[in-house]
Amino acid sequence: MKEIKINRLPAPTWRWLKVNDRNVKVPEAFVPAVTDDRAENLLTEAASANQAEGKSGLGDVFAEVIEASQVPARIYSIRGTQGRLYFRNHYTEDYMLAREEIRAEAGSRALIVMEADGTGTNGAHDIRISLEEGAKLTLVEVIRVDHAGVFLDGVYTEAADKAEFNLIQLVLGGGDVCLGEMVKLSGREAACRVDIGYLLDGNKEFDVNAVAEHTGKNTNSRIGISGVVDGTAKKTFRGTLDFVKGAAGAKGEVRDNVLLMSDEVVNRTIPLILCGEEDVEGEHGATIGKISDEAMFYFATRGIPEEQVAEMMARSMVDQVIAKIPDETLRRELLGEEDIV
């Protein structure tokens, strides 16, 4: 085992705050996760590889680790406008890794759904996506891994002219989870939207680093996270808008909406806006609160116990994210906690 740093802030803040990155231990070698998949309508496995070599949503150091692991990536090329791809990665043993590389060809449209489950300790997932001109891709990740270690999940995306990327992530399982998202909006009028929903309880730790890098003109991004922290759980969210010189007309927004259910939780929100270009618009905001005594009294007068109120409020936070999934059947499956694959 060796220790590495992941989820680094693009511009570090005071070290004593301990929010600049996350230290994790990784094995010298991973084992391939067990993967089931189902493709529909013009999604075909491609022969090329090494897409975005040396890059990962969790950082370049993590990319080096997984590329040295010898675990092969499942590689797909998306063509057409009615594509669907379903994955389920099973983490049945310790130190398992799943990798995917996806190229969305010019003008293509697709919905990709990925589930992660199992009880294997210290699993990892890495996906790299390239969107050609005018491609539109929605990726939905549902993480239900129940383990005693840390689950690492990285999403790295590059978007060309007028490409659109939507990422919806739901963290519903046990154990600690680290998410890393890097979206490079290099094309003119490229756009991305990231929505994350989570439920934390016990002594779990949830660490998120989401970065939208604007290099193309008139690009647009929105990063939003919504969830509940209970027990003695800890949540850290870093949301960065990076406006590189030349990205004139770019717009970005970062939002954090969290409900604290206990006085012993730890919530850390670190919004960051980097401006190398003057003609840009960047916004950030956070809503952090608890269920008011008045609301609890209201529910109590109607015979609803406190535990049920907490469950209702928690589920409503995640349902707000599920509601953004652009497929009615899939939304019903997730709201009903039915299997996707």
Short mmCIF file of C-alpha atoms in Angstrom, two decimals:
data_model
loop_
_atom_site.label_atom_id
_atom_site.label_comp_id
_atom_site.label_asym_id
_atom_site.label_seq_id
_atom_site.Cartn_x
_atom_site.Cartn_y
_atom_site.Cartn_z
CA MET A 1 0.00 0.00 0.00
CA LYS A 2 1.09 3.55 -0.63
CA GLU A 3 -0.42 6.92 0.24
CA ILE A 4 -1.27 9.47 -2.43
CA LYS A 5 -3.08 12.80 -2.60
CA ILE A 6 -6.30 13.13 -4.59
CA ASN A 7 -8.92 15.84 -5.09
CA ARG A 8 -6.44 18.71 -4.99
CA LEU A 9 -7.80 22.25 -5.10
CA PRO A 10 -6.52 23.98 -8.26
CA ALA A 11 -5.35 26.86 -6.05
CA PRO A 12 -4.59 25.78 -2.46
CA THR A 13 -5.79 27.70 0.58
CA TRP A 14 -4.41 27.73 4.15
CA ARG A 15 -2.91 24.33 5.01
CA TRP A 16 -4.19 24.36 8.58
CA LEU A 17 -7.74 24.13 7.24
CA LYS A 18 -6.88 20.67 5.84
CA VAL A 19 -9.13 21.05 2.79
CA ASN A 20 -6.59 21.38 -0.02
CA ASP A 21 -6.68 17.65 -0.87
CA ARG A 22 -7.43 14.19 0.50
CA ASN A 23 -4.89 11.53 1.47
CA VAL A 24 -5.83 7.97 0.56
CA LYS A 25 -4.00 4.65 0.53
CA VAL A 26 -3.98 2.64 -2.69
CA PRO A 27 -2.61 -0.85 -3.42
CA GLU A 28 0.35 -1.59 -5.64
CA ALA A 29 -2.02 -3.57 -7.88
CA PHE A 30 -5.79 -3.56 -8.39
CA VAL A 31 -8.03 -6.47 -9.40
CA PRO A 32 -10.55 -5.95 -12.27
CA ALA A 33 -14.10 -5.43 -11.02
CA VAL A 34 -16.85 -7.70 -12.35
CA THR A 35 -18.83 -5.73 -14.95
CA ASP A 36 -22.22 -6.37 -16.57
CA ASP A 37 -23.25 -4.09 -19.41
CA ARG A 38 -26.05 -3.66 -21.91
CA ALA A 39 -25.91 -1.40 -24.95
CA GLU A 40 -28.86 -0.16 -26.97
CA ASN A 41 -29.02 1.70 -30.26
CA LEU A 42 -25.76 2.50 -31.96
CA LEU A 43 -23.31 2.12 -29.14
CA THR A 44 -20.43 -0.06 -30.27
CA GLU A 45 -17.20 -1.16 -28.66
CA ALA A 46 -14.23 0.57 -30.22
CA ALA A 47 -10.71 -0.69 -30.83
CA SER A 48 -8.72 2.42 -29.92
CA ALA A 49 -7.44 3.14 -26.42
CA ASN A 50 -5.37 5.55 -24.29
CA GLN A 51 -7.97 8.33 -24.36
CA ALA A 52 -6.93 11.28 -22.14
CA GLU A 53 -3.89 9.33 -21.01
CA GLY A 54 -2.52 10.54 -17.69
CA LYS A 55 -5.77 12.26 -16.67
CA SER A 56 -8.39 11.42 -14.06
CA GLY A 57 -11.17 13.29 -12.29
CA LEU A 58 -9.38 12.45 -9.03
CA GLY A 59 -6.10 13.93 -10.24
CA ASP A 60 -3.04 13.07 -12.28
CA VAL A 61 -1.39 11.09 -9.46
CA PHE A 62 -4.39 8.76 -9.30
CA ALA A 63 -4.28 8.45 -13.10
CA GLU A 64 -0.69 7.21 -12.87
CA VAL A 65 -1.71 4.62 -10.27
CA ILE A 66 -4.52 3.10 -12.30
CA GLU A 67 -2.55 3.12 -15.56
CA ALA A 68 0.21 1.20 -13.81
CA SER A 69 -2.33 -1.29 -12.43
CA GLN A 70 -2.63 -3.20 -15.72
CA VAL A 71 -6.44 -3.28 -15.38
CA PRO A 72 -7.76 -2.73 -18.93
CA ALA A 73 -10.40 -0.13 -19.73
CA ARG A 74 -13.67 -1.00 -21.43
CA ILE A 75 -13.74 1.26 -24.49
CA TYR A 76 -16.83 2.48 -26.33
CA SER A 77 -17.62 4.76 -29.24
CA ILE A 78 -21.06 6.38 -29.36
CA ARG A 79 -22.77 6.97 -32.70
CA GLY A 80 -26.29 8.11 -33.53
CA THR A 81 -28.88 9.91 -31.47
CA GLN A 82 -30.72 7.22 -29.47
CA GLY A 83 -27.87 5.59 -27.60
CA ARG A 84 -28.14 3.96 -24.19
CA LEU A 85 -25.51 2.12 -22.22
CA TYR A 86 -26.02 0.43 -18.85
CA PHE A 87 -23.15 -0.70 -16.60
CA ARG A 88 -23.10 -2.44 -13.27
CA ASN A 89 -19.70 -2.79 -11.63
CA HIS A 90 -19.60 -5.38 -8.84
CA TYR A 91 -16.93 -4.93 -6.17
CA THR A 92 -16.93 -8.44 -4.73
CA GLU A 93 -13.32 -8.48 -3.52
CA ASP A 94 -10.92 -5.99 -1.95
CA TYR A 95 -9.01 -3.50 -4.13
CA MET A 96 -11.07 -3.89 -7.30
CA LEU A 97 -10.99 -1.36 -10.14
CA ALA A 98 -13.34 -0.64 -13.07
CA ARG A 99 -12.30 1.58 -15.99
CA GLU A 100 -14.20 2.95 -18.98
CA GLU A 101 -13.22 5.18 -21.87
CA ILE A 102 -16.05 6.66 -23.94
CA ARG A 103 -15.92 8.73 -27.10
CA ALA A 104 -19.11 10.47 -28.22
CA GLU A 105 -18.80 11.15 -31.92
CA ALA A 106 -19.89 14.44 -33.49
CA GLY A 107 -23.63 15.05 -33.19
CA SER A 108 -24.30 11.89 -31.16
CA ARG A 109 -26.76 11.66 -28.24
CA ALA A 110 -26.63 9.11 -25.43
CA LEU A 111 -27.66 8.23 -21.88
CA ILE A 112 -25.21 6.17 -19.84
CA VAL A 113 -26.17 4.63 -16.50
CA MET A 114 -23.60 3.12 -14.16
CA GLU A 115 -24.18 1.34 -10.87
CA ALA A 116 -21.54 0.33 -8.36
CA ASP A 117 -22.33 -2.25 -5.69
CA GLY A 118 -20.65 -4.87 -3.54
CA THR A 119 -18.83 -5.22 -0.23
CA GLY A 120 -15.21 -5.23 -1.41
CA THR A 121 -12.97 -2.85 0.54
CA ASN A 122 -11.20 0.09 -1.15
CA GLY A 123 -12.69 -0.19 -4.63
CA ALA A 124 -12.12 2.35 -7.40
CA HIS A 125 -13.76 3.52 -10.62
CA ASP A 126 -12.36 5.73 -13.36
CA ILE A 127 -14.11 6.97 -16.49
CA ARG A 128 -12.74 9.22 -19.23
CA ILE A 129 -15.06 10.84 -21.73
CA SER A 130 -14.42 12.76 -24.94
CA LEU A 131 -17.25 14.70 -26.57
CA GLU A 132 -16.80 15.72 -30.18
CA GLU A 133 -18.53 18.71 -31.76
CA GLY A 134 -22.23 18.90 -30.98
CA ALA A 135 -22.31 15.65 -28.98
CA LYS A 136 -24.66 15.46 -25.98
CA LEU A 137 -24.12 12.92 -23.21
CA THR A 138 -25.84 12.32 -19.88
CA LEU A 139 -24.03 10.11 -17.38
CA VAL A 140 -25.89 8.82 -14.30
CA GLU A 141 -23.86 7.14 -11.56
CA VAL A 142 -25.50 5.32 -8.65
CA ILE A 143 -23.05 4.26 -5.92
CA ARG A 144 -24.35 1.68 -3.45
CA VAL A 145 -21.05 0.18 -2.33
CA ASP A 146 -21.30 -1.13 1.26
CA HIS A 147 -17.80 -1.52 2.65
CA ALA A 148 -15.46 -0.55 5.48
CA GLY A 149 -12.89 1.27 3.35
CA VAL A 150 -12.88 4.14 0.86
CA PHE A 151 -14.49 4.03 -2.59
CA LEU A 152 -12.82 6.26 -5.19
CA ASP A 153 -14.66 7.51 -8.27
CA GLY A 154 -13.16 9.78 -10.93
CA VAL A 155 -14.84 11.31 -14.00
CA TYR A 156 -12.68 13.20 -16.53
CA THR A 157 -14.39 14.87 -19.51
CA GLU A 158 -13.30 16.98 -22.47
CA ALA A 159 -15.96 18.83 -24.49
CA ALA A 160 -15.50 20.27 -28.00
CA ASP A 161 -17.54 23.00 -29.74
CA LYS A 162 -21.22 23.02 -28.71
CA ALA A 163 -20.89 19.72 -26.87
CA GLU A 164 -23.03 19.19 -23.75
CA PHE A 165 -22.22 16.97 -20.77
CA ASN A 166 -24.62 16.25 -17.90
CA LEU A 167 -23.41 14.29 -14.88
CA ILE A 168 -25.77 13.05 -12.19
CA GLN A 169 -24.24 11.19 -9.23
CA LEU A 170 -26.10 9.54 -6.35
CA VAL A 171 -24.22 8.24 -3.32
CA LEU A 172 -26.56 5.94 -1.42
CA GLY A 173 -24.35 3.19 -0.02
CA GLY A 174 -22.24 2.70 3.09
CA GLY A 175 -18.59 3.48 3.67
CA ASP A 176 -16.45 6.47 2.81
CA VAL A 177 -16.65 7.85 -0.74
CA CYS A 178 -14.39 10.23 -2.68
CA LEU A 179 -15.69 11.77 -5.92
CA GLY A 180 -13.54 13.71 -8.36
CA GLU A 181 -14.94 15.45 -11.44
CA MET A 182 -12.92 17.41 -13.98
CA VAL A 183 -14.73 18.89 -17.00
CA LYS A 184 -12.65 20.74 -19.59
CA LEU A 185 -14.86 23.00 -21.69
CA SER A 186 -12.36 23.62 -24.46
CA GLY A 187 -14.79 24.13 -27.35
CA ARG A 188 -16.77 27.24 -28.16
CA GLU A 189 -20.24 27.16 -26.50
CA ALA A 190 -19.51 23.86 -24.77
CA ALA A 191 -21.60 23.27 -21.63
CA CYS A 192 -21.75 21.02 -18.59
CA ARG A 193 -24.02 20.44 -15.63
CA VAL A 194 -23.02 18.40 -12.56
CA ASP A 195 -25.65 17.37 -9.97
CA ILE A 196 -24.69 15.30 -6.92
CA GLY A 197 -27.04 13.82 -4.32
CA TYR A 198 -25.99 11.97 -1.18
CA LEU A 199 -27.12 10.52 2.15
CA LEU A 200 -24.52 10.39 4.95
CA ASP A 201 -24.93 8.91 8.41
CA GLY A 202 -22.88 7.09 11.03
CA ASN A 203 -19.22 8.08 10.88
CA LYS A 204 -18.91 8.12 7.10
CA GLU A 205 -16.73 10.59 5.22
CA PHE A 206 -17.67 12.07 1.86
CA ASP A 207 -15.08 14.04 -0.10
CA VAL A 208 -15.91 15.79 -3.39
CA ASN A 209 -13.79 17.85 -5.77
CA ALA A 210 -15.62 19.20 -8.84
CA VAL A 211 -13.84 21.44 -11.34
CA ALA A 212 -15.20 23.13 -14.47
CA GLU A 213 -12.33 24.50 -16.55
CA HIS A 214 -13.46 27.07 -19.11
CA THR A 215 -11.05 27.60 -22.00
CA GLY A 216 -13.53 27.98 -24.86
CA LYS A 217 -15.50 31.13 -25.57
CA ASN A 218 -19.15 31.38 -24.40
CA THR A 219 -18.92 28.16 -22.40
CA ASN A 220 -21.37 27.42 -19.59
CA SER A 221 -21.22 25.30 -16.42
CA ARG A 222 -23.25 24.56 -13.32
CA ILE A 223 -22.09 22.44 -10.38
CA GLY A 224 -24.67 21.58 -7.71
CA ILE A 225 -24.60 19.26 -4.72
CA SER A 226 -27.50 18.42 -2.42
CA GLY A 227 -27.72 16.05 0.52
CA VAL A 228 -28.05 15.18 4.19
CA VAL A 229 -25.36 14.72 6.87
CA ASP A 230 -26.31 12.84 10.05
CA GLY A 231 -24.64 11.12 13.01
CA THR A 232 -20.94 12.02 13.20
CA ALA A 233 -20.43 12.02 9.42
CA LYS A 234 -18.05 14.42 7.64
CA LYS A 235 -18.57 16.02 4.24
CA THR A 236 -16.12 18.12 2.24
CA PHE A 237 -17.11 19.78 -1.02
CA ARG A 238 -14.73 21.70 -3.26
CA GLY A 239 -16.40 23.38 -6.22
CA THR A 240 -14.18 25.27 -8.66
CA LEU A 241 -14.87 27.47 -11.67
CA ASP A 242 -11.64 28.06 -13.57
CA PHE A 243 -11.95 30.77 -16.23
CA VAL A 244 -8.78 30.52 -18.34
CA LYS A 245 -7.57 33.53 -20.34
CA GLY A 246 -9.37 33.56 -23.67
CA ALA A 247 -12.66 32.13 -22.34
CA ALA A 248 -14.55 35.35 -23.08
CA GLY A 249 -18.30 35.19 -22.47
CA ALA A 250 -18.06 32.12 -20.20
CA LYS A 251 -20.54 31.65 -17.35
CA GLY A 252 -20.43 29.33 -14.35
CA GLU A 253 -22.25 28.61 -11.11
CA VAL A 254 -21.53 26.49 -8.00
CA ARG A 255 -24.25 25.63 -5.44
CA ASP A 256 -24.19 23.57 -2.23
CA ASN A 257 -27.42 22.64 -0.45
CA VAL A 258 -26.96 20.60 2.73
CA LEU A 259 -29.25 19.58 5.60
CA LEU A 260 -27.52 18.91 8.93
CA MET A 261 -29.35 16.35 11.07
CA SER A 262 -26.98 16.25 14.06
CA ASP A 263 -24.90 18.64 16.14
CA GLU A 264 -21.90 16.33 15.77
CA VAL A 265 -21.54 16.41 11.98
CA VAL A 266 -18.78 18.22 10.10
CA ASN A 267 -19.61 20.10 6.92
CA ARG A 268 -16.96 21.91 4.88
CA THR A 269 -17.81 23.84 1.72
CA ILE A 270 -15.00 25.39 -0.34
CA PRO A 271 -16.20 27.36 -3.40
CA LEU A 272 -13.42 28.67 -5.63
CA ILE A 273 -13.51 30.99 -8.65
CA LEU A 274 -10.32 31.51 -10.65
CA CYS A 275 -10.36 34.30 -13.22
CA GLY A 276 -7.72 34.59 -15.91
CA GLU A 277 -10.26 36.28 -18.18
CA GLU A 278 -12.19 39.47 -17.42
CA ASP A 279 -15.29 38.93 -19.59
CA VAL A 280 -16.82 36.11 -17.53
CA GLU A 281 -19.60 35.56 -14.98
CA GLY A 282 -19.09 33.29 -11.98
CA GLU A 283 -21.44 32.68 -9.04
CA HIS A 284 -21.26 30.53 -5.93
CA GLY A 285 -23.55 29.99 -2.98
CA ALA A 286 -24.37 27.59 -0.15
CA THR A 287 -27.52 26.81 1.82
CA ILE A 288 -26.71 25.04 5.08
CA GLY A 289 -29.44 24.40 7.62
CA LYS A 290 -31.31 22.13 10.03
CA ILE A 291 -34.94 21.14 10.43
CA SER A 292 -36.47 23.91 12.54
CA ASP A 293 -38.22 23.26 15.86
CA GLU A 294 -41.38 24.73 14.34
CA ALA A 295 -41.31 22.19 11.52
CA MET A 296 -40.73 19.31 13.95
CA PHE A 297 -43.65 20.51 16.08
CA TYR A 298 -45.86 20.73 12.99
CA PHE A 299 -45.11 17.13 12.03
CA ALA A 300 -45.52 15.94 15.63
CA THR A 301 -49.03 17.44 15.87
CA ARG A 302 -49.95 15.31 12.86
CA GLY A 303 -48.69 12.13 14.44
CA ILE A 304 -45.51 11.79 12.38
CA PRO A 305 -42.61 10.52 14.55
CA GLU A 306 -39.27 12.33 14.51
CA GLU A 307 -37.46 9.41 12.85
CA GLN A 308 -39.92 9.38 9.97
CA VAL A 309 -39.59 13.14 9.53
CA ALA A 310 -35.83 12.82 9.25
CA GLU A 311 -36.18 10.05 6.70
CA MET A 312 -38.69 12.05 4.65
CA MET A 313 -36.52 15.16 4.62
CA ALA A 314 -33.41 13.19 3.74
CA ARG A 315 -35.08 11.38 0.88
CA SER A 316 -36.50 14.64 -0.50
CA MET A 317 -32.99 16.08 -0.83
CA VAL A 318 -31.87 13.16 -2.99
CA ASP A 319 -35.14 13.06 -4.94
CA GLN A 320 -34.41 16.61 -6.10
CA VAL A 321 -31.34 15.27 -7.89
CA ILE A 322 -33.10 12.18 -9.24
CA ALA A 323 -35.78 14.44 -10.74
CA LYS A 324 -33.12 15.89 -13.06
CA ILE A 325 -32.61 12.56 -14.86
CA PRO A 326 -34.03 13.08 -18.38
CA ASP A 327 -35.62 9.64 -18.66
CA GLU A 328 -39.00 8.92 -17.08
CA THR A 329 -38.53 5.16 -16.78
CA LEU A 330 -35.15 5.53 -15.14
CA ARG A 331 -36.47 8.13 -12.71
CA ARG A 332 -39.22 5.74 -11.59
CA GLU A 333 -36.74 2.92 -11.15
CA LEU A 334 -34.49 5.03 -8.93
CA LEU A 335 -37.31 6.55 -6.91
CA GLY A 336 -38.62 3.05 -6.32
CA GLU A 337 -35.13 1.73 -5.54
CA GLU A 338 -35.49 -0.88 -8.29
CA ASP A 339 -32.54 -2.36 -10.14
CA ILE A 340 -31.44 -0.60 -13.30
CA VAL A 341 -29.62 -3.42 -15.02
#
